[in-house]
Tab-separated table of C-alpha atoms in Angstrom:
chain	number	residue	atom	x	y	z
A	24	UNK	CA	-20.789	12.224	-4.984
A	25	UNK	CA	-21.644	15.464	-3.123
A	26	UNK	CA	-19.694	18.077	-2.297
A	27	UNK	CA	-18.180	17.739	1.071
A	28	UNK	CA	-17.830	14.281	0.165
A	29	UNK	CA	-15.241	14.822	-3.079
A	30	UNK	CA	-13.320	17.459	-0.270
A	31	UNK	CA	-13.244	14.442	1.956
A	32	UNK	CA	-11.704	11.880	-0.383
A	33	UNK	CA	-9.357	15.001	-1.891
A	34	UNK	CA	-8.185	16.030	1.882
A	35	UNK	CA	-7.285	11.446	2.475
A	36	UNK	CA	-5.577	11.622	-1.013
A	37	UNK	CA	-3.510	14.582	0.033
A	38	UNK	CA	-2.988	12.610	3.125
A	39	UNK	CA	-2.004	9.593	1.770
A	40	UNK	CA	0.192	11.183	-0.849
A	41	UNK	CA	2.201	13.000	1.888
A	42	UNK	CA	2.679	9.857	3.847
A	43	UNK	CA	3.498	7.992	0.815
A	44	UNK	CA	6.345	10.810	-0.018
A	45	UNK	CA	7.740	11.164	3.553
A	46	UNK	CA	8.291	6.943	3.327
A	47	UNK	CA	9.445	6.361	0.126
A	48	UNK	CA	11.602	9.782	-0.198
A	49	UNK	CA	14.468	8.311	1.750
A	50	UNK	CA	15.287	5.858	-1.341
A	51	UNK	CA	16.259	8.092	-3.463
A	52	UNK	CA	18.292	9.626	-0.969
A	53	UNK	CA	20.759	6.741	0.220
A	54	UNK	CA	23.945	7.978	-1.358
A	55	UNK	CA	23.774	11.216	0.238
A	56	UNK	CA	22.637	9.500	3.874
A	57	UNK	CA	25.866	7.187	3.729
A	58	UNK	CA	28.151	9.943	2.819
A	59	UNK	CA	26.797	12.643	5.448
A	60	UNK	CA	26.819	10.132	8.539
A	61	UNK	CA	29.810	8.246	7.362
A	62	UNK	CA	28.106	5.012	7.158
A	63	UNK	CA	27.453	2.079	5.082
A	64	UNK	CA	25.180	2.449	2.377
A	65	UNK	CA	24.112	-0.985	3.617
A	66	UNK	CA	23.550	0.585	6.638
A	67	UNK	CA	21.763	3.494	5.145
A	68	UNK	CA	19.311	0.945	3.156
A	69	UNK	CA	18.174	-1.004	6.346
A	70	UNK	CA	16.209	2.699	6.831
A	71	UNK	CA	14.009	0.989	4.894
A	72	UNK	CA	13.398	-1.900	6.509
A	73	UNK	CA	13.231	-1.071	9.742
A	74	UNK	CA	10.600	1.908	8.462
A	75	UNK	CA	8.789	-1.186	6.952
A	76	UNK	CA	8.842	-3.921	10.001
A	77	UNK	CA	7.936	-1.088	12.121
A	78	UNK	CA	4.768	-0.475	9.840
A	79	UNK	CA	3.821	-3.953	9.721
A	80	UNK	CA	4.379	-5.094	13.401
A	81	UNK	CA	2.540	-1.839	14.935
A	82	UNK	CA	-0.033	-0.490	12.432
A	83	UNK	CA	-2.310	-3.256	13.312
A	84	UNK	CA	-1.537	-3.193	17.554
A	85	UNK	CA	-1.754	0.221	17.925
A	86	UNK	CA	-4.915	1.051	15.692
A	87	UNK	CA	-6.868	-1.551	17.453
A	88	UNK	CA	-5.699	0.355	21.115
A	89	UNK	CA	-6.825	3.739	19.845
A	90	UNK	CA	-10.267	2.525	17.528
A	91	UNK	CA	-11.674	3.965	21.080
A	92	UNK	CA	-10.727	7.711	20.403
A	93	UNK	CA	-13.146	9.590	17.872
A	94	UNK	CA	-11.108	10.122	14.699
A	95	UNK	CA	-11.082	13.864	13.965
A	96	UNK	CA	-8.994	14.795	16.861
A	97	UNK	CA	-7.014	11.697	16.927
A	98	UNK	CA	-6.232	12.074	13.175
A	99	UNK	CA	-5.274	15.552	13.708
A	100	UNK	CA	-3.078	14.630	16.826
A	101	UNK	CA	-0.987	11.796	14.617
A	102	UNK	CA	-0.550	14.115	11.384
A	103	UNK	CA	0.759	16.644	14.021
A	104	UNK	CA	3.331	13.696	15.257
A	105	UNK	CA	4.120	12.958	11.587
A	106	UNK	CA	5.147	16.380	11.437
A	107	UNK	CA	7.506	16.614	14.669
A	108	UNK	CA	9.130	13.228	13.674
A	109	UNK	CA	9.870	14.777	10.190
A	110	UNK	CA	11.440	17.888	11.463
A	111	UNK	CA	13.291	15.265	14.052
A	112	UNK	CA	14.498	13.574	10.563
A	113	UNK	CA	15.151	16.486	8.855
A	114	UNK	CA	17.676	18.044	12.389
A	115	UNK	CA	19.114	14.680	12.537
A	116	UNK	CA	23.016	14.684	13.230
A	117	UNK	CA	23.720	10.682	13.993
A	118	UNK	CA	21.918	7.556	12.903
A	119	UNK	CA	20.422	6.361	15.867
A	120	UNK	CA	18.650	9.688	16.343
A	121	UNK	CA	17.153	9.354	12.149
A	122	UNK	CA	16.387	5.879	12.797
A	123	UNK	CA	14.215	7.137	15.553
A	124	UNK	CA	12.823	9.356	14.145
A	125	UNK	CA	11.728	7.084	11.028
A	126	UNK	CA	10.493	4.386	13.699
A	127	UNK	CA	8.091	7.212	15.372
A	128	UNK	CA	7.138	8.092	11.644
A	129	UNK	CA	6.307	4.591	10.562
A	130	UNK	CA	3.725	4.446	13.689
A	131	UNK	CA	2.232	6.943	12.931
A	132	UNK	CA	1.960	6.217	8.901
A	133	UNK	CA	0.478	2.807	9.725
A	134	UNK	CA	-2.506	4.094	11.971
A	135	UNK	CA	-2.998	7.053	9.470
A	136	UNK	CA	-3.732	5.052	6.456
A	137	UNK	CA	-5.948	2.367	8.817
A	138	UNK	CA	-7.977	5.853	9.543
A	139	UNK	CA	-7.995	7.304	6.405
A	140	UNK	CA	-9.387	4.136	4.535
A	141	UNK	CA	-12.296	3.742	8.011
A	142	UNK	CA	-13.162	7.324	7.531
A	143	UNK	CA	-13.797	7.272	4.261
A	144	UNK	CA	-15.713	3.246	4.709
A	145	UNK	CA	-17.975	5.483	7.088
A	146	UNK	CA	-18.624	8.572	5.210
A	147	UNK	CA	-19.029	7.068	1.597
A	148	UNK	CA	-22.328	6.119	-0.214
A	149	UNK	CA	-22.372	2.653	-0.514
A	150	UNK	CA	-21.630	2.774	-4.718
A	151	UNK	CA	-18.996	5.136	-4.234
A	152	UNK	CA	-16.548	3.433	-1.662
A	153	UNK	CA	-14.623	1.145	-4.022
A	154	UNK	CA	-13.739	4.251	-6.095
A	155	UNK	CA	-13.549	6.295	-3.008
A	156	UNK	CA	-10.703	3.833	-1.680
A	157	UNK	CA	-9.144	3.916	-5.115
A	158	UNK	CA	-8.215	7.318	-4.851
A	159	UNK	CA	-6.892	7.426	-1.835
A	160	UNK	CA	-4.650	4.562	-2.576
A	161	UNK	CA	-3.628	6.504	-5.544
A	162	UNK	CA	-2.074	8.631	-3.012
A	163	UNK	CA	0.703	6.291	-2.368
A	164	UNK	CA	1.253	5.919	-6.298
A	165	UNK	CA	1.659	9.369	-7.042
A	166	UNK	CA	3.418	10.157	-4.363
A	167	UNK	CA	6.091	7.759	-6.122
A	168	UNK	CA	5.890	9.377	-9.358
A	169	UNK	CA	5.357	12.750	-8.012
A	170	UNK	CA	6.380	13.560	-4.450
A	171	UNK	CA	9.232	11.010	-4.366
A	172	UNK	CA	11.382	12.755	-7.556
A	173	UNK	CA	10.682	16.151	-6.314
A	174	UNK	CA	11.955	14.972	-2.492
A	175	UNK	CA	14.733	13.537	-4.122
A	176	UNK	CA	15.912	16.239	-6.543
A	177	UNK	CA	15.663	18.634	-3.572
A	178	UNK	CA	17.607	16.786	-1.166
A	179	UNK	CA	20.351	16.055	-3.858
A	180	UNK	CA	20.219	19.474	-4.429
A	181	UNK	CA	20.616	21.104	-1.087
A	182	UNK	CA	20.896	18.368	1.605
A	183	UNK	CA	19.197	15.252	2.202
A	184	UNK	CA	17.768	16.865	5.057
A	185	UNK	CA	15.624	19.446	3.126
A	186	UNK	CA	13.883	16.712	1.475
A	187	UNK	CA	12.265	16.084	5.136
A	188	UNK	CA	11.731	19.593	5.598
A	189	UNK	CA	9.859	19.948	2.347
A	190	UNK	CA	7.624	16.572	3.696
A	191	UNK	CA	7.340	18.479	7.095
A	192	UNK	CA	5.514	21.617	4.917
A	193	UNK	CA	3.507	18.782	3.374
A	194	UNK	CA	2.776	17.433	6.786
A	195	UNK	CA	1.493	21.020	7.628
A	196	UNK	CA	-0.301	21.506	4.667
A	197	UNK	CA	-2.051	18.011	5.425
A	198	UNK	CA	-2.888	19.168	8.524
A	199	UNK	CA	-4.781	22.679	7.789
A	200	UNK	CA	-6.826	21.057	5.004
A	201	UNK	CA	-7.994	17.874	7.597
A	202	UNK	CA	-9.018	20.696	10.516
A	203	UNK	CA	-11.141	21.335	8.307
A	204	UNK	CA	-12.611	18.698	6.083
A	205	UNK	CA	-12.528	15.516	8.403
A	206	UNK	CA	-16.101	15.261	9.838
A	207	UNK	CA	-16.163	15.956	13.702
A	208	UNK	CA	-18.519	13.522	14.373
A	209	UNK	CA	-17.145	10.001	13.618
A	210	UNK	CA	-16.748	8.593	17.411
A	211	UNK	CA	-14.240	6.072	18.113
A	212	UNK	CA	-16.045	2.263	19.418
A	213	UNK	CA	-14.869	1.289	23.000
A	214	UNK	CA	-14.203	-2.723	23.080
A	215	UNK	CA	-11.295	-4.818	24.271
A	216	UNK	CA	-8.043	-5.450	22.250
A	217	UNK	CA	-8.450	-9.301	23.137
A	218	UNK	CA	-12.155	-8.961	21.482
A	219	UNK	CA	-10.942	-6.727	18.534
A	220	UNK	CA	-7.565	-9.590	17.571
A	221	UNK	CA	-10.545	-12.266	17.218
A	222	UNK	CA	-10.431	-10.601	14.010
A	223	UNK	CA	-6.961	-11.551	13.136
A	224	UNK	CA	-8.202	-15.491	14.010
A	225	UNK	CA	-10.992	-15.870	11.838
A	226	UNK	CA	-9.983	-17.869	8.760
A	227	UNK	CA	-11.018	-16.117	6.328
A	228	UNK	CA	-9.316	-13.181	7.446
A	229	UNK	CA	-6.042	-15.082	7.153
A	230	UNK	CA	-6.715	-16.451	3.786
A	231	UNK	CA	-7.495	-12.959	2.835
A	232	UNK	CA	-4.450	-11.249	4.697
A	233	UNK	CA	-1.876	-13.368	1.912
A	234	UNK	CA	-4.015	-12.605	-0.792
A	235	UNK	CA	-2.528	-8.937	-1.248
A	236	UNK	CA	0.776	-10.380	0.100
A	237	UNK	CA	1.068	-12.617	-2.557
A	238	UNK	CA	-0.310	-10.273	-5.218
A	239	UNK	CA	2.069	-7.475	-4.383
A	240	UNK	CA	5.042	-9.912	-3.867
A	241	UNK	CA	4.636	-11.366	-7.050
A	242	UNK	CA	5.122	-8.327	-8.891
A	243	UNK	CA	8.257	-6.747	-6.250
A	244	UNK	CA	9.626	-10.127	-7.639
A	245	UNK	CA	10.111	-8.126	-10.643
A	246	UNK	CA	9.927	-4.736	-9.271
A	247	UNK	CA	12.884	-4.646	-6.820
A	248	UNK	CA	15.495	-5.879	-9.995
A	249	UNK	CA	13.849	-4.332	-12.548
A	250	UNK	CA	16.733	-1.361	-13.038
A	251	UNK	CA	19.238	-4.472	-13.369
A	252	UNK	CA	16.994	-6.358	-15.654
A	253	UNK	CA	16.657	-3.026	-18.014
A	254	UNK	CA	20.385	-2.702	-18.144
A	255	UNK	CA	21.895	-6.167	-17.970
A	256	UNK	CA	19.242	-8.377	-20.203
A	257	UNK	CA	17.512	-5.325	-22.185
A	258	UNK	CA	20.560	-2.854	-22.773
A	259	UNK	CA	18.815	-0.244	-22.186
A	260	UNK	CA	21.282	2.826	-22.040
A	261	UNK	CA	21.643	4.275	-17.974
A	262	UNK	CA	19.756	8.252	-18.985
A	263	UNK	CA	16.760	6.234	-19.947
A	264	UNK	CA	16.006	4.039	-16.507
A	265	UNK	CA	14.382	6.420	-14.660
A	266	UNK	CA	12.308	7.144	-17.725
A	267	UNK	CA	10.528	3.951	-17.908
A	268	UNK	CA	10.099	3.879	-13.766
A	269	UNK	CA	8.297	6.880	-14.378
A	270	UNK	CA	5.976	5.756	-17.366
A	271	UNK	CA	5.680	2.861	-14.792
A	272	UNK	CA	4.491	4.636	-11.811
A	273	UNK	CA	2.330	6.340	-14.317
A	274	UNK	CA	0.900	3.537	-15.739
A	275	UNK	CA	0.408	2.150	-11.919
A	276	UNK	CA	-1.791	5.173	-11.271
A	277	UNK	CA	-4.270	3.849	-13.891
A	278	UNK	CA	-4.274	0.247	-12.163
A	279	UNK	CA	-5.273	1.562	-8.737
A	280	UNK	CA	-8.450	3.626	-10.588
A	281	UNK	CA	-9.276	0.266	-12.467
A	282	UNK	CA	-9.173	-1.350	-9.322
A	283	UNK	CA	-11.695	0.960	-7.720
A	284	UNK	CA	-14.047	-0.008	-10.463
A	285	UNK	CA	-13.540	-3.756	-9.569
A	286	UNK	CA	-14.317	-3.627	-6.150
A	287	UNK	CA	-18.186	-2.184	-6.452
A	288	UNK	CA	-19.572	-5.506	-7.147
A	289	UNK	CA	-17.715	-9.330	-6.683
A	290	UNK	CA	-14.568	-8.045	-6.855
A	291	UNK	CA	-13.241	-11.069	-4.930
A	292	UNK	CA	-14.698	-13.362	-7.699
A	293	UNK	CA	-13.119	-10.850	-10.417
A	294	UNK	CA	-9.653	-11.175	-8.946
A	295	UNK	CA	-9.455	-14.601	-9.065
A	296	UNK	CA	-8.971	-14.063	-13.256
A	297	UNK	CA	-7.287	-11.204	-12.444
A	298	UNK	CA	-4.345	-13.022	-10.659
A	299	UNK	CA	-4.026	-15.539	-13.539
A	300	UNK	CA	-4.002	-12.646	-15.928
A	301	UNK	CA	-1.320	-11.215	-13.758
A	302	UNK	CA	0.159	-14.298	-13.655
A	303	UNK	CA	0.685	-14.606	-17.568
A	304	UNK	CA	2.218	-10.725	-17.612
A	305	UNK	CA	4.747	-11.486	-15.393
A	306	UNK	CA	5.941	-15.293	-16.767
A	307	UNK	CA	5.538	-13.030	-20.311
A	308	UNK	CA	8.731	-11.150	-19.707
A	309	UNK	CA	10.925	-14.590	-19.649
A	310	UNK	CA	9.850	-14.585	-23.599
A	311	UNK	CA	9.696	-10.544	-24.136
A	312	UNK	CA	13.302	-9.693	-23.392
A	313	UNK	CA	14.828	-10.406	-26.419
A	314	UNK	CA	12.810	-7.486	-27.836
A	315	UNK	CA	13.039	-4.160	-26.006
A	316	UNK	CA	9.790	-2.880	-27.391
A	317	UNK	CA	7.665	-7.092	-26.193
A	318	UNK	CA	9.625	-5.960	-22.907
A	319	UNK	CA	8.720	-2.575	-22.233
A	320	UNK	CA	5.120	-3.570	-23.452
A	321	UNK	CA	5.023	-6.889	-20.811
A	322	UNK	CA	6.679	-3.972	-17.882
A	323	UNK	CA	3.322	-1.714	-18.413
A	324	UNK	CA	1.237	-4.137	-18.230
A	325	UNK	CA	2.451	-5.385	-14.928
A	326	UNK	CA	2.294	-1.802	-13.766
A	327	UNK	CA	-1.580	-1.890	-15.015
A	328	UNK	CA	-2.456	-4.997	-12.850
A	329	UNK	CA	-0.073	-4.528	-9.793
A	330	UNK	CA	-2.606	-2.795	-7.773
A	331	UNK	CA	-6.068	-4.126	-9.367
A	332	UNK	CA	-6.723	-5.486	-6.053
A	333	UNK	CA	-6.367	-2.612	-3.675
A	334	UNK	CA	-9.777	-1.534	-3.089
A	335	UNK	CA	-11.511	-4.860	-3.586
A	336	UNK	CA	-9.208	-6.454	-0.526
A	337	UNK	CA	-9.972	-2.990	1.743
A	338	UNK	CA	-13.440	-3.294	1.883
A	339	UNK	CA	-13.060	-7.108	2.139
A	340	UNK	CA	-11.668	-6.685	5.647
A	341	UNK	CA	-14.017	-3.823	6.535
A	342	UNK	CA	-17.113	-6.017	5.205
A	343	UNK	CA	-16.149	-9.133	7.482
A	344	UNK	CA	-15.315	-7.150	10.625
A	345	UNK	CA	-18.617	-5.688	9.938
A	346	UNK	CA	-20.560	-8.675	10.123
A	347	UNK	CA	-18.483	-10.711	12.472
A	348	UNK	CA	-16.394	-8.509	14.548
A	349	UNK	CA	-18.027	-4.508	14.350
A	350	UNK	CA	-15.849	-3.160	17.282
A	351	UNK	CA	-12.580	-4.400	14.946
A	352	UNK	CA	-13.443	-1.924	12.123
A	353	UNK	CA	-10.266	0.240	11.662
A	354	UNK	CA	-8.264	-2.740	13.012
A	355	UNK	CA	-9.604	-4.301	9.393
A	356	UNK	CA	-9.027	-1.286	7.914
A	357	UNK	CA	-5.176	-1.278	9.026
A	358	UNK	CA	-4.670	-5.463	7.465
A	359	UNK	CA	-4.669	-4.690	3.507
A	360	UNK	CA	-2.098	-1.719	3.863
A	361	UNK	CA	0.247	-3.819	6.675
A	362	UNK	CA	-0.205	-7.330	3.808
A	363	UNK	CA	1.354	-5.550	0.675
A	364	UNK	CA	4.579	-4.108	3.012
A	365	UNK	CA	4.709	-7.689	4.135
A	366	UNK	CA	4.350	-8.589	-0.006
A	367	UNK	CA	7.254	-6.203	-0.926
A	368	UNK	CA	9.311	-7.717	1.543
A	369	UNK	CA	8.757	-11.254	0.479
A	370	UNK	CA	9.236	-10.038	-2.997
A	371	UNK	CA	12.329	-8.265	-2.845
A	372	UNK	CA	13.209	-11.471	-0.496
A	373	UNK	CA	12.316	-13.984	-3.011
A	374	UNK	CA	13.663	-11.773	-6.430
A	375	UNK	CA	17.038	-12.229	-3.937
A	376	UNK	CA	16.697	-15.300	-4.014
A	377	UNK	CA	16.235	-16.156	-7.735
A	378	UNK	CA	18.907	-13.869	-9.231
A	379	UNK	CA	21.947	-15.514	-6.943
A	380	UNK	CA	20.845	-18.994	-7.370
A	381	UNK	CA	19.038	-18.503	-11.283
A	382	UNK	CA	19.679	-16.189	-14.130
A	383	UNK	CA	18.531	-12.319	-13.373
A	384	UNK	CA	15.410	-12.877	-16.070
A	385	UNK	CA	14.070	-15.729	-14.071
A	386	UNK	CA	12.672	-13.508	-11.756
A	387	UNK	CA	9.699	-13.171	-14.154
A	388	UNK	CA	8.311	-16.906	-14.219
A	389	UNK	CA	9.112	-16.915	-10.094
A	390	UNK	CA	6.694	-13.962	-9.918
A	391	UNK	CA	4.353	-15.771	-12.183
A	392	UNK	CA	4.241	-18.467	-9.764
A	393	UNK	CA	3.151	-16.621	-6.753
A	394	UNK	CA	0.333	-14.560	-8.548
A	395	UNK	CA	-0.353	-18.288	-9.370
A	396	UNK	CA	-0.628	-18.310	-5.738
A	397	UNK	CA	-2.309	-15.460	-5.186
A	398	UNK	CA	-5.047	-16.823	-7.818
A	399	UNK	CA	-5.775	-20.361	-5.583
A	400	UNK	CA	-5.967	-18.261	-2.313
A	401	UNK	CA	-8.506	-16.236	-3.818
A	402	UNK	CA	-10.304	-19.035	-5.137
A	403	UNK	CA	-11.038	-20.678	-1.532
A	404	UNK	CA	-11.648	-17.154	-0.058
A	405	UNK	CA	-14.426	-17.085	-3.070
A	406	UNK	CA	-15.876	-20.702	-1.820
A	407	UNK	CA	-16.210	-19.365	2.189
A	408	UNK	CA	-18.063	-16.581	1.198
A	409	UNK	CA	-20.531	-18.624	-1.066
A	410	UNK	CA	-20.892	-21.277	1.509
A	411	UNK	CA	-21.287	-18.186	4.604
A	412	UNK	CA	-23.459	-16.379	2.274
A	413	UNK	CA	-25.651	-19.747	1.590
A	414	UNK	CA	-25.562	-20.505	5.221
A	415	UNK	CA	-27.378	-16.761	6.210
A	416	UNK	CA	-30.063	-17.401	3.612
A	417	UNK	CA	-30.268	-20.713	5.223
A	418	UNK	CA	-31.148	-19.344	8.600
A	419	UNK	CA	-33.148	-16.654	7.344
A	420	UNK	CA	-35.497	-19.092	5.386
A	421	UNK	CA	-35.626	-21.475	8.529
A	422	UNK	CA	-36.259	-18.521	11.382
């Protein structure tokens, strides 16, 4: 990889990372919303998932209406957004101006990540892309284990409003580095939204879009209780939680590198196994919890697998657009980020679920079942592509 090309990928990892910290921060930060604005912490939580239907209903709407702009000064106009709406965050006084200001943030997150992941489709040797699109992934991951505890600790220390400062300085730092790294030439391609959401109707788009839905959602099964499941079926004491969510995020770093290695060659055909190994980890913590050590053992090993599939499903989209829809390029590039917020919230939906109507550790096998899922969906995506890619030889051999 040459040089300008590992600045690149560094400058979308920063990118990604600061994004990643700005959205997630505001979790560790609930408490200290509730009790500055007077409200709820209920109230305060639904932050959350208003910053995540916002992502999900405009990241793929609004970065198929500006795929017409050439990307260096449009990315460079958004981060500067991202950095207003932070500062609007960090000066807010009432709750209707913060969740504003998280609803112009969540915009602008969306379309960022849809760029980041096209620019670097464009500017990457063909070899290199899968781990290219690893690493900037692993922006989002470290940002939980890094940026997220360091946002938190300084808003708990000083204000939950610093933490959004300190993410605006990030957002500026961001910034400076992509004036000057992004390449300049990368134009924008003119076509019709009604052409470029043909996309969104071609089947195996929509098989693929639940793929990473189901994938993510099967682990968030777990995920979302797993702070309850540590205390209430494994005993383990309160000073040690965050602990093992930070060996987790950890190990979760390693998946999304792993992943990047899976997606150079077949890496649809290599996630089918993957799922069913996934599968098996998850189901394995119904049997591992009456042993803290089988437990924390079956806990990293979901964090190794949970994003295996993260580059692999990117360059899916990008690959099909290519063929069958070129003007929809970043609008592809946008679907694999908006399917694993839709995941978490069917996860966190269906955990719900399972612990008021089941026992808490029955989460696990649930989870199993929809990386079970996850596995057949992948397995008819597999069967289209043989049967498109047998059809083009087809023609070929004919004409």
């Amino acid at each position: 990889m040459a040089k300008q090309h590992k600045r690149l990928i560094f400058n979308l990892f920063l990118l990604t990372f600061v994004l990643g910290t700005s959205e997630f921060v505001i979790v560790g930060l609930l408490n200290e919303v509730s009790a500055d604005l007077k409200i709820a912490i209920s109230t305060a939580g639904s932050l959350v998932s208003v910053f995540a239907i916002t992502f999900a209903i405009s990241t793929p709407i609004l970065t198929a209406v500006l795929s017409r702009f050439s990307k260096y000064p449009l990315m460079l106009a958004l981060i500067g957004v991202f950095i207003v709406a932070n500062v609007i965050t960090a000066l807010s006084g009432s709750f209707a101006l913060l969740v504003a200001s998280r609803i112009v943030t969540a915009v602008v997150t969306g379309v960022l990540i849809a760029l980041a992941m096209s620019v670097a489709n464009e500017t990457m040797p063909a070899d290199k892309r899968g781990p290219a699109i690893s690493i900037i992934f692993a922006g989002f991951t470290i940002a939980s284990v890094v940026g997220v505890p360091i946002g938190t600790y300084i808003g708990q220390w000083s204000g939950w409003q610093m933490a959004f400062w300190f993410t605006s300085v990030l957002g500026i730092v961001s910034l400076i580095v992509s004036a000057v790294t992004i390449p300049k030439q990368l134009r924008g391609t003119k076509s019709s939204l009604q052409k470029q959401m043909g996309l969104i109707t071609n089947p195996r788009i929509v098989i693929g879009f639940f793929i990473p839905a189901l994938s993510i959602g099967a682990t968030y099964t777990v995920y979302t209780y797993l702070a309850p499941l540590l205390q209430e079926v494994l005993f383990v004491p309160e000073r040690y939680i965050g602990v093992i969510f930070l060996l987790y995020g950890v190990v979760s770093v390693f998946s999304t590198l792993i992943g990047g290695k899976l997606a150079i060659r077949n890496g649809i055909g290599k996630l089918r196994y993957v799922f069913l190994i996934q599968a098996a980890i998850l189901a394995s913590l119904y049997f591992s919890s009456h042993s803290i050590v089988a437990a924390l053992i079956s806990i990293a090993l979901i964090a190794l697998v949970v994003y295996m599939m993260n580059s692999t499903m990117q360059l899916y989209f990008i690959d099909v657009a290519h063929k069958y829809y070129p003007a929809a390029k970043e609008l592809a590039s946008s679907l694999a980020p908006v399917s694993i917020n839709v995941g978490i919230a069917f996860g966190a939906a269906l955990g719900g679920i399972v612990t008021v109507n089941r026992e808490l550790i029955d989460v696990s096998w649930a989870g199993g079942i929809v990386a079970v899922a996850a596995s057949l969906l992948t397995f008819v995506s597999y069967q289209l592509d043989r049967k498109a890619s047998r059809y083009r030889s087809h023609m070929k051999e004919t004409i």
